[in-house]
CSV table of C-alpha atoms in Angstrom, one decimal:
chain,number,residue,atom,x,y,z
R,1,MET,CA,-55.0,-38.4,-79.9
R,2,TRP,CA,-53.1,-41.4,-78.4
R,3,CYS,CA,-49.5,-40.8,-78.1
R,4,GLY,CA,-47.6,-43.8,-77.3
R,5,ARG,CA,-47.3,-46.8,-79.7
R,6,TRP,CA,-48.9,-50.1,-79.3
R,7,PRO,CA,-46.1,-52.6,-79.0
R,8,GLY,CA,-45.1,-53.4,-82.6
R,9,ASP,CA,-46.5,-50.7,-84.5
R,10,ASP,CA,-44.8,-49.3,-87.2
R,11,VAL,CA,-47.3,-47.2,-88.4
R,12,VAL,CA,-49.7,-44.7,-87.0
R,13,ALA,CA,-53.2,-45.2,-87.9
R,14,THR,CA,-54.9,-42.3,-89.8
R,15,ALA,CA,-58.2,-40.8,-91.0
R,16,LEU,CA,-60.2,-42.8,-88.6
R,17,GLU,CA,-63.4,-42.4,-87.2
R,18,ILE,CA,-64.2,-43.5,-83.5
R,19,VAL,CA,-67.7,-43.6,-82.7
R,20,GLU,CA,-70.1,-44.9,-80.1
R,21,LEU,CA,-71.7,-48.4,-80.8
R,22,THR,CA,-75.7,-48.0,-82.0
R,23,ASP,CA,-78.1,-49.9,-83.4
R,24,ARG,CA,-77.7,-47.6,-86.4
R,25,ASN,CA,-73.8,-49.1,-86.9
R,26,TRP,CA,-74.2,-52.2,-85.5
R,27,PRO,CA,-73.8,-53.8,-89.1
R,28,ALA,CA,-70.5,-52.8,-89.2
R,29,LEU,CA,-69.7,-54.4,-85.8
R,30,GLU,CA,-70.9,-57.7,-87.4
R,31,ASP,CA,-68.8,-57.3,-90.1
R,32,LEU,CA,-65.4,-56.6,-88.1
R,33,PHE,CA,-66.4,-59.5,-85.7
R,34,GLY,CA,-66.9,-61.8,-88.5
R,35,PRO,CA,-68.9,-65.3,-88.5
R,36,ASN,CA,-66.7,-66.0,-85.4
R,37,GLY,CA,-68.0,-63.6,-83.2
R,38,ALA,CA,-64.6,-62.0,-82.5
R,39,VAL,CA,-63.0,-65.1,-80.7
R,40,ALA,CA,-64.8,-68.5,-80.2
R,41,GLY,CA,-68.6,-66.8,-80.7
R,42,CYS,CA,-67.8,-64.8,-77.7
R,43,TRP,CA,-69.0,-61.3,-79.2
R,44,CYS,CA,-67.4,-59.4,-76.4
R,45,THR,CA,-69.7,-60.6,-74.0
R,46,TRP,CA,-67.5,-62.6,-71.4
R,47,PHE,CA,-67.6,-60.3,-68.3
R,48,TRP,CA,-71.2,-59.6,-68.7
R,49,GLN,CA,-72.0,-63.4,-67.8
R,50,THR,CA,-70.7,-66.5,-66.2
R,51,ASN,CA,-68.8,-69.3,-68.4
R,52,ARG,CA,-71.5,-71.3,-68.0
R,53,GLU,CA,-74.0,-69.1,-69.8
R,54,LEU,CA,-71.5,-68.1,-72.4
R,55,TYR,CA,-70.9,-71.5,-73.6
R,56,ALA,CA,-75.0,-71.8,-73.4
R,57,ASN,CA,-76.0,-68.9,-75.3
R,58,GLY,CA,-73.3,-70.4,-78.2
R,59,SER,CA,-72.6,-67.3,-80.6
R,60,ALA,CA,-75.8,-66.4,-81.8
R,61,GLY,CA,-76.7,-66.3,-78.2
R,62,ASN,CA,-74.0,-64.3,-77.3
R,63,ARG,CA,-74.6,-62.0,-80.0
R,64,LYS,CA,-77.9,-61.6,-79.2
R,65,LEU,CA,-77.4,-60.1,-75.7
R,66,LEU,CA,-74.8,-57.8,-77.3
R,67,HIS,CA,-77.0,-56.4,-79.5
R,68,GLU,CA,-80.1,-56.2,-76.8
R,69,ARG,CA,-78.0,-54.1,-74.6
R,70,VAL,CA,-76.6,-52.1,-77.4
R,71,CYS,CA,-80.7,-51.2,-78.1
R,72,THR,CA,-81.2,-50.1,-74.7
R,73,GLY,CA,-78.8,-47.3,-75.3
R,74,VAL,CA,-76.2,-48.0,-72.1
R,75,PRO,CA,-73.0,-47.5,-73.1
R,76,VAL,CA,-71.0,-50.6,-74.3
R,77,GLY,CA,-68.1,-49.7,-76.4
R,78,LEU,CA,-66.6,-47.9,-79.5
R,79,LEU,CA,-65.9,-48.8,-83.3
R,80,ALA,CA,-62.6,-47.3,-84.9
R,81,MET,CA,-64.7,-46.5,-88.4
R,82,SER,CA,-62.1,-46.2,-91.8
R,83,GLY,CA,-65.3,-45.2,-94.2
R,84,GLN,CA,-68.0,-47.3,-94.0
R,85,THR,CA,-65.9,-50.2,-92.6
R,86,ALA,CA,-65.0,-50.6,-88.7
R,87,VAL,CA,-61.7,-51.6,-88.7
R,88,GLY,CA,-61.6,-51.6,-84.6
R,89,TRP,CA,-63.4,-52.2,-81.4
R,90,VAL,CA,-62.9,-51.4,-77.7
R,91,SER,CA,-64.9,-52.4,-74.7
R,92,VAL,CA,-65.7,-49.4,-72.6
R,93,ALA,CA,-68.2,-49.0,-70.1
R,94,PRO,CA,-69.1,-48.6,-66.5
R,95,ARG,CA,-67.1,-51.2,-63.9
R,96,PRO,CA,-70.6,-52.3,-62.5
R,97,SER,CA,-71.9,-53.6,-65.9
R,98,TYR,CA,-69.3,-56.3,-65.8
R,99,PRO,CA,-70.4,-58.6,-63.2
R,100,GLY,CA,-67.8,-61.1,-64.4
R,101,LEU,CA,-64.8,-58.8,-63.3
R,102,ASP,CA,-65.5,-59.4,-59.3
R,103,ARG,CA,-65.4,-63.0,-60.4
R,104,SER,CA,-61.5,-63.3,-61.5
R,105,LYS,CA,-58.6,-62.8,-59.1
R,106,ILE,CA,-57.0,-60.7,-62.2
R,107,THR,CA,-59.7,-58.2,-62.3
R,108,ARG,CA,-61.5,-57.7,-59.2
R,109,SER,CA,-61.2,-54.6,-57.4
R,110,ALA,CA,-58.7,-53.7,-55.4
R,111,ASP,CA,-60.4,-52.5,-52.5
R,112,PRO,CA,-64.1,-54.4,-52.2
R,113,ASP,CA,-65.2,-51.8,-50.1
R,114,GLU,CA,-64.5,-48.9,-52.6
R,115,ASP,CA,-67.5,-47.2,-54.3
R,116,VAL,CA,-66.9,-48.1,-58.0
R,117,ALA,CA,-70.5,-46.7,-59.5
R,118,ASP,CA,-68.2,-43.8,-61.4
R,119,VAL,CA,-65.0,-46.4,-62.4
R,120,TRP,CA,-65.2,-47.2,-66.0
R,121,SER,CA,-63.6,-50.3,-67.6
R,122,VAL,CA,-61.8,-51.0,-70.9
R,123,THR,CA,-62.1,-54.6,-70.9
R,124,CYS,CA,-61.2,-55.6,-74.6
R,125,PHE,CA,-60.2,-54.6,-78.0
R,126,TYR,CA,-60.6,-56.4,-81.0
R,127,VAL,CA,-58.8,-54.8,-84.4
R,128,ARG,CA,-59.6,-56.1,-87.8
R,129,ALA,CA,-56.8,-58.6,-89.8
R,130,GLY,CA,-54.7,-56.8,-92.2
R,131,ARG,CA,-55.2,-53.7,-90.0
R,132,ARG,CA,-53.2,-54.9,-86.8
R,133,ARG,CA,-49.8,-52.9,-85.6
R,134,LYS,CA,-50.9,-50.1,-87.2
R,135,GLY,CA,-51.7,-48.0,-84.2
R,136,ILE,CA,-55.9,-48.6,-83.9
R,137,ALA,CA,-55.6,-50.1,-80.7
R,138,GLY,CA,-53.5,-47.0,-79.3
R,139,GLU,CA,-56.8,-44.7,-80.7
R,140,LEU,CA,-59.2,-46.7,-79.4
R,141,LEU,CA,-57.4,-46.7,-75.8
R,142,SER,CA,-57.4,-42.6,-75.8
R,143,ALA,CA,-61.1,-42.6,-77.3
R,144,ALA,CA,-62.2,-44.8,-74.5
R,145,VAL,CA,-60.7,-42.5,-71.8
R,146,ALA,CA,-62.2,-39.3,-73.3
R,147,PHE,CA,-65.4,-41.1,-73.8
R,148,ALA,CA,-65.7,-42.0,-70.1
R,149,ALA,CA,-64.3,-38.7,-69.2
R,150,ARG,CA,-67.4,-37.2,-70.9
R,151,HIS,CA,-69.9,-39.6,-69.6
R,152,GLY,CA,-68.6,-38.6,-65.6
R,153,ALA,CA,-66.3,-41.5,-65.0
R,154,VAL,CA,-63.8,-40.7,-61.7
R,155,ALA,CA,-61.2,-43.4,-63.1
R,156,VAL,CA,-60.7,-45.9,-65.9
R,157,GLU,CA,-59.4,-49.5,-65.5
R,158,GLY,CA,-57.8,-51.8,-67.5
R,159,TYR,CA,-56.4,-55.3,-67.1
R,160,PRO,CA,-53.8,-55.7,-69.5
R,161,LYS,CA,-51.1,-58.0,-70.7
R,162,ILE,CA,-47.3,-57.9,-69.6
R,163,THR,CA,-45.7,-58.6,-72.6
R,164,GLU,CA,-42.1,-57.3,-71.6
R,165,GLY,CA,-41.2,-57.3,-75.1
R,166,VAL,CA,-42.4,-60.7,-75.9
R,167,ARG,CA,-44.2,-60.5,-79.1
R,168,ARG,CA,-47.3,-62.1,-78.5
R,169,SER,CA,-50.5,-63.3,-80.9
R,170,ALA,CA,-52.9,-60.6,-81.6
R,171,GLY,CA,-55.5,-63.7,-79.5
R,172,GLU,CA,-53.5,-62.9,-76.7
R,173,LEU,CA,-53.6,-59.3,-76.6
R,174,TYR,CA,-57.4,-58.7,-76.7
R,175,HIS,CA,-57.1,-57.0,-72.8
R,176,GLY,CA,-54.2,-54.4,-74.1
R,177,THR,CA,-50.7,-54.6,-73.0
R,178,LEU,CA,-49.6,-52.6,-70.1
R,179,THR,CA,-46.6,-51.1,-72.1
R,180,ALA,CA,-49.9,-49.2,-74.1
R,181,PHE,CA,-51.7,-48.4,-71.0
R,182,LEU,CA,-48.4,-46.8,-69.0
R,183,ALA,CA,-48.0,-44.9,-72.4
R,184,ALA,CA,-51.5,-43.4,-72.4
R,185,GLY,CA,-51.1,-42.4,-68.5
R,186,PHE,CA,-52.5,-45.0,-66.6
R,187,GLN,CA,-50.3,-46.5,-63.4
R,188,VAL,CA,-50.1,-49.8,-62.1
R,189,VAL,CA,-52.6,-50.8,-58.7
R,190,GLU,CA,-51.1,-54.2,-58.5
R,191,GLN,CA,-49.3,-57.2,-60.7
R,192,ARG,CA,-52.4,-59.8,-60.4
R,193,SER,CA,-50.2,-62.4,-61.8
R,194,PRO,CA,-46.6,-62.8,-63.8
R,195,THR,CA,-48.6,-61.8,-66.9
R,196,ARG,CA,-51.6,-59.6,-65.9
R,197,ALA,CA,-52.0,-55.7,-64.2
R,198,LEU,CA,-54.6,-54.2,-62.8
R,199,VAL,CA,-54.1,-50.5,-63.8
R,200,ARG,CA,-56.0,-47.2,-63.5
R,201,LEU,CA,-56.1,-43.5,-64.7
R,202,PRO,CA,-58.0,-41.2,-62.2
R,203,LEU,CA,-59.5,-38.7,-64.1
R,204,ALA,CA,-59.9,-34.6,-63.3
R,205,GLY,CA,-63.5,-34.0,-61.7
């Protein structure tokens, strides 16, 4: 279990089961994301497609894209389950499965010549309203690292927000916070902007 604190947490989440998203538990994700598809109908597909494709697809198209990928059986992300209810989500998968990462100066690879086939990326978090600031995102981050390691990752990357003690809205923190990633053992590769960093956690071979 992740032992750090998510900024603003005052209660550590308990009795959570963190599981891979599959077609079988897909309805739990639909319930978690709700009619808005998490944020503005994105359905956590932002880094899989161009901005034009994302907006052209709309919420229904992005939902279909995510579900189709889940049905192929490739890694997509993890759900935090409280009983039969999903209370949190983290998107974690091999970096090459997110072509959008290399189109952004914030998230593109630090070394364009590096073989990133076995590098995994943690791109997004989403926690159910009413369950935020209770440590769920921290547990998801820990589980994402373990999940990537079990699938042969040599390193895990993140692209968190630099908050420096400033309280942010949940909508601003979907990439996670630098404080939380550092507490989980990640190291800063490069600060990409005044508010964003590229971080990485090497994994033992």
